[in-house]
Amino acid sequence: MKPIAAENKSGRGQDTSAIGNRLLVPTTTLDTVTVAPLRYIFEARGIAKKFDDGQVQALRGVNFRVSQGDFLAVTGPSGCGKTTLLQMLGALDRPTEGALLYRGKSIPDLRDPWSYRALEIGFIFQAFHLLPTFTALENVQIPMFESRLPRSERRDRAVTLLESVGLGHRLNHFPAKLSGGERQRVAIARSLANSPSVLLADEPTGNLDSENARIILELIIRIHREQKMTLVLVTHDMSIARLASRTIQMKDGRIVSDRGSINAGV
């Protein structure tokens, strides 16, 4: 894999260095402290999702397991249930039927789903979802309000994260003043704010040109490898899916294939 180059408005810029060990110190959470290591970080048993009083079925009896440190790509046509599945893993939605577990605990039954989302899960969205009236530095700090870090440490960590994705020179810029690739790198830095166990990425390169898409994809994969973080990535692009250690293909709310990739890590 080629080194990651951090682009600016002209598409060129400084090299993005590997994320330092100072970013690997985990944020203490209830789950990471009290739950013994399990083989599977996620487990789904017959999960279904219905809308409109059962008239629309987004998921139909889905079963799968995800091990700690996996890079799982979820593929399939639009409307097949990929994003619905990802939202359930992130406790943004609930299954109508079935069991969905995180480290052996039921996600729909979590007492504090907000803390789970803030401390255990890092989200990377296609549309970035940055707050327009906040600077890059402020956007990255938002998830840290759920932690116990004092203000100065939150700021220092946000600076370090933005520097690690090549945006040390754009700390005080608002999203409207950033390119698409830069906005997504802010979103990636934000996703790492609380040292999550899992990254959930929903078409993270979908709104980018080919060069910025390459830069963002390489950055996400580098983070996955260096931090040994579980990565679940939704994509339509099979060239991206082939980089994963495992690919699930969905159709009409069902998993129709589940296989490892001989090209993983290339």
Coordinates of C-alpha atoms in Angstrom, one line a residue:
M1 CA 0.0 0.0 0.0
K2 CA 1.3 3.4 -0.9
P3 CA 2.0 6.0 1.9
I4 CA -1.0 8.2 2.6
A5 CA -0.7 11.8 1.3
A6 CA -2.8 14.4 3.0
E7 CA -4.4 16.5 0.3
N8 CA -5.2 20.2 0.4
K9 CA -7.5 22.1 -1.9
S10 CA -5.1 21.5 -4.8
G11 CA -5.0 17.8 -4.0
R12 CA -1.4 17.9 -2.7
G13 CA 0.0 18.3 0.8
Q14 CA 2.1 16.9 3.6
D15 CA 2.5 13.2 4.2
T16 CA 0.2 11.8 6.9
S17 CA 2.3 10.0 9.5
A18 CA 1.4 6.8 11.3
I19 CA -0.9 7.4 14.3
G20 CA 1.3 7.6 17.4
N21 CA 1.1 5.4 20.4
R22 CA -0.2 8.2 22.4
L23 CA -3.5 7.8 20.6
L24 CA -3.8 4.1 21.6
V25 CA -4.5 4.7 25.2
P26 CA -8.1 3.4 25.6
T27 CA -10.8 5.4 27.2
T28 CA -12.1 3.4 30.2
T29 CA -15.6 2.3 29.9
L30 CA -17.9 -0.1 31.7
D31 CA -17.9 -2.6 28.9
T32 CA -14.2 -2.7 28.4
V33 CA -13.5 -3.1 32.1
T34 CA -16.1 -5.5 33.2
V35 CA -16.6 -7.8 30.2
A36 CA -14.1 -10.7 29.8
P37 CA -12.7 -11.0 26.3
L38 CA -15.0 -13.0 24.0
R39 CA -14.2 -14.6 20.7
Y40 CA -17.0 -12.5 19.0
I41 CA -17.3 -8.8 19.3
F42 CA -20.7 -8.9 17.4
E43 CA -23.1 -11.8 17.1
A44 CA -26.5 -11.7 15.2
R45 CA -29.1 -14.4 15.6
G46 CA -32.0 -14.3 13.3
I47 CA -32.4 -10.5 13.3
A48 CA -35.2 -9.0 11.3
K49 CA -36.3 -5.4 10.8
K50 CA -39.8 -4.5 9.7
F51 CA -41.3 -1.1 8.8
D52 CA -44.9 0.1 8.2
D53 CA -46.5 -2.6 10.3
G54 CA -44.6 -5.4 8.7
Q55 CA -45.3 -4.3 5.1
V56 CA -41.6 -3.5 4.5
Q57 CA -38.9 -6.0 5.6
A58 CA -35.4 -4.5 5.6
L59 CA -33.8 -7.5 7.2
R60 CA -35.0 -11.1 7.1
G61 CA -33.4 -13.6 9.6
V62 CA -29.8 -12.4 9.4
N63 CA -27.2 -14.5 11.2
F64 CA -23.5 -13.6 11.5
R65 CA -20.5 -13.2 13.8
V66 CA -17.7 -10.7 13.8
S67 CA -14.4 -11.4 15.6
Q68 CA -12.3 -8.8 17.4
G69 CA -10.0 -7.1 14.9
D70 CA -11.9 -8.3 11.8
F71 CA -12.2 -6.1 8.7
L72 CA -15.7 -6.9 7.4
A73 CA -17.0 -5.5 4.2
V74 CA -20.8 -5.5 3.7
T75 CA -21.9 -5.3 0.1
G76 CA -25.0 -5.5 -2.0
P77 CA -27.4 -3.3 -4.1
S78 CA -29.2 -0.3 -2.7
G79 CA -32.1 -1.2 -0.4
C80 CA -30.7 -4.6 0.5
G81 CA -30.4 -3.8 4.2
K82 CA -26.7 -2.8 4.5
T83 CA -27.2 0.5 6.2
T84 CA -30.0 -0.8 8.4
L85 CA -27.6 -3.5 9.7
L86 CA -24.8 -1.0 10.4
Q87 CA -27.2 1.2 12.3
M88 CA -28.2 -1.7 14.5
L89 CA -24.6 -2.5 15.3
G90 CA -24.2 1.1 16.3
A91 CA -27.4 1.1 18.4
L92 CA -29.0 3.7 16.1
D93 CA -31.9 1.3 15.4
R94 CA -33.4 -1.9 16.9
P95 CA -34.2 -5.2 15.4
T96 CA -37.9 -6.2 15.3
E97 CA -37.0 -9.8 15.9
G98 CA -33.9 -11.8 16.9
A99 CA -30.8 -11.2 19.1
L100 CA -28.0 -8.8 18.5
L101 CA -25.0 -8.9 20.9
Y102 CA -21.9 -6.8 21.5
R103 CA -19.3 -8.7 23.6
G104 CA -22.1 -11.0 24.7
K105 CA -24.5 -8.2 25.8
S106 CA -27.7 -7.5 24.0
I107 CA -27.4 -4.2 22.1
P108 CA -31.2 -3.4 22.1
D109 CA -31.2 -3.9 25.9
L110 CA -28.3 -1.7 26.8
R111 CA -29.2 0.6 29.7
D112 CA -27.2 3.5 28.2
P113 CA -27.0 3.2 24.4
W114 CA -25.6 6.8 24.2
S115 CA -22.5 5.8 26.2
Y116 CA -22.1 2.7 24.0
R117 CA -22.2 4.8 20.9
A118 CA -19.9 7.5 22.3
L119 CA -17.3 5.2 23.9
E120 CA -17.3 1.9 22.1
I121 CA -18.2 2.8 18.5
G122 CA -16.6 5.2 16.0
F123 CA -18.9 6.2 13.1
I124 CA -17.8 7.4 9.7
F125 CA -20.6 8.5 7.4
Q126 CA -20.8 9.1 3.7
A127 CA -22.2 12.6 4.3
F128 CA -19.6 13.4 7.0
H129 CA -22.2 14.8 9.5
L130 CA -20.0 17.6 10.8
L131 CA -21.6 20.5 12.6
P132 CA -21.3 23.5 10.3
T133 CA -21.0 26.1 13.1
F134 CA -18.2 24.3 14.8
T135 CA -14.5 24.3 13.7
A136 CA -12.7 21.1 12.8
L137 CA -11.1 21.1 16.3
E138 CA -14.5 21.6 18.0
N139 CA -16.2 18.8 15.9
V140 CA -13.5 16.3 17.0
Q141 CA -14.0 17.2 20.6
I142 CA -17.8 16.6 20.6
P143 CA -17.7 12.9 21.4
M144 CA -15.3 13.5 24.3
F145 CA -18.0 15.3 26.3
E146 CA -19.2 11.8 27.2
S147 CA -15.8 11.0 28.7
R148 CA -14.2 12.5 31.9
L149 CA -11.4 14.2 30.2
P150 CA -10.9 17.9 31.3
R151 CA -11.2 20.6 28.7
S152 CA -7.5 21.0 28.1
E153 CA -7.0 17.3 27.6
R154 CA -9.9 17.1 25.2
R155 CA -8.4 19.9 23.1
D156 CA -4.9 18.4 23.2
R157 CA -6.3 15.0 22.1
A158 CA -8.3 16.6 19.3
V159 CA -5.2 18.5 18.0
T160 CA -3.2 15.2 18.0
L161 CA -6.0 13.4 16.2
L162 CA -6.3 16.0 13.5
E163 CA -2.5 16.2 13.1
S164 CA -2.5 12.4 12.7
V165 CA -4.8 12.6 9.7
G166 CA -2.8 15.5 8.2
L167 CA -5.0 18.4 9.2
G168 CA -2.8 20.1 11.8
H169 CA -2.9 23.2 9.6
R170 CA -6.8 23.3 9.4
L171 CA -7.7 23.1 13.1
N172 CA -9.8 26.3 13.2
H173 CA -11.4 26.0 9.8
F174 CA -15.2 25.5 9.6
P175 CA -16.5 22.6 7.4
A176 CA -17.6 25.0 4.6
K177 CA -13.9 26.0 4.2
L178 CA -12.7 22.4 3.9
S179 CA -12.6 20.1 0.8
G180 CA -14.6 16.9 0.8
G181 CA -11.5 14.8 1.6
E182 CA -10.6 17.1 4.4
R183 CA -14.2 16.9 5.9
Q184 CA -14.0 13.1 5.8
R185 CA -10.6 13.2 7.6
V186 CA -12.1 15.4 10.3
A187 CA -14.9 12.8 10.6
I188 CA -12.3 10.0 10.9
A189 CA -10.5 12.0 13.6
R190 CA -13.8 12.5 15.4
S191 CA -14.6 8.7 15.2
L192 CA -11.3 8.0 17.1
A193 CA -12.0 10.6 19.8
N194 CA -12.7 8.1 22.6
S195 CA -10.5 5.2 21.4
P196 CA -13.4 3.0 20.3
S197 CA -13.2 -0.8 19.9
V198 CA -15.1 -0.7 16.6
L199 CA -15.2 1.6 13.5
L200 CA -18.5 1.5 11.5
A201 CA -18.1 3.1 8.1
D202 CA -21.1 3.6 5.8
E203 CA -19.9 4.3 2.2
P204 CA -17.1 6.5 3.6
T205 CA -15.7 7.3 0.1
G206 CA -19.1 7.6 -1.7
N207 CA -19.0 11.5 -1.9
L208 CA -15.3 11.8 -2.9
D209 CA -13.4 11.8 -6.2
S210 CA -11.1 8.9 -6.9
E211 CA -7.9 10.4 -5.5
N212 CA -9.5 11.5 -2.2
A213 CA -11.3 8.2 -2.0
R214 CA -8.0 6.4 -2.2
I215 CA -6.5 8.6 0.5
I216 CA -9.4 8.1 2.8
L217 CA -9.6 4.3 2.3
E218 CA -5.9 3.9 2.9
L219 CA -6.2 6.0 6.1
I220 CA -9.1 3.9 7.4
I221 CA -7.3 0.6 6.7
R222 CA -4.1 2.0 8.3
I223 CA -6.0 2.8 11.5
H224 CA -7.6 -0.6 11.5
R225 CA -4.3 -2.3 11.3
E226 CA -2.2 -0.1 13.6
Q227 CA -4.9 0.0 16.4
K228 CA -6.1 -3.6 15.8
M229 CA -9.6 -2.1 15.6
T230 CA -12.6 -4.0 14.4
L231 CA -13.8 -2.4 11.1
V232 CA -17.2 -2.9 9.5
L233 CA -17.5 -1.1 6.2
V234 CA -20.5 -0.8 3.9
T235 CA -19.7 -0.4 0.3
H236 CA -21.0 -0.8 -3.3
D237 CA -17.4 -1.0 -4.6
M238 CA -16.1 -4.6 -4.9
S239 CA -12.5 -3.3 -5.3
I240 CA -12.8 -1.9 -1.8
A241 CA -14.6 -5.1 -0.5
R242 CA -11.7 -7.2 -1.8
L243 CA -9.3 -5.4 0.7
A244 CA -11.3 -6.8 3.6
S245 CA -10.5 -10.0 5.5
R246 CA -14.1 -11.0 5.0
T247 CA -17.0 -10.0 2.8
I248 CA -20.7 -10.4 3.4
Q249 CA -23.0 -9.9 0.4
M250 CA -26.6 -9.0 1.0
K251 CA -29.7 -9.1 -1.2
D252 CA -33.4 -8.4 -0.2
G253 CA -32.5 -8.2 3.5
R254 CA -30.7 -11.5 3.6
I255 CA -27.0 -12.6 3.6
V256 CA -26.5 -14.5 0.4
S257 CA -22.7 -15.1 0.7
D258 CA -20.1 -14.8 3.5
R259 CA -16.5 -15.4 2.5
G260 CA -12.9 -14.4 3.2
S261 CA -10.9 -12.5 0.6
I262 CA -7.6 -13.8 -0.9
N263 CA -6.7 -10.2 -1.6
A264 CA -7.1 -8.9 2.0
G265 CA -4.4 -6.5 3.0
V266 CA -3.2 -5.9 -0.6

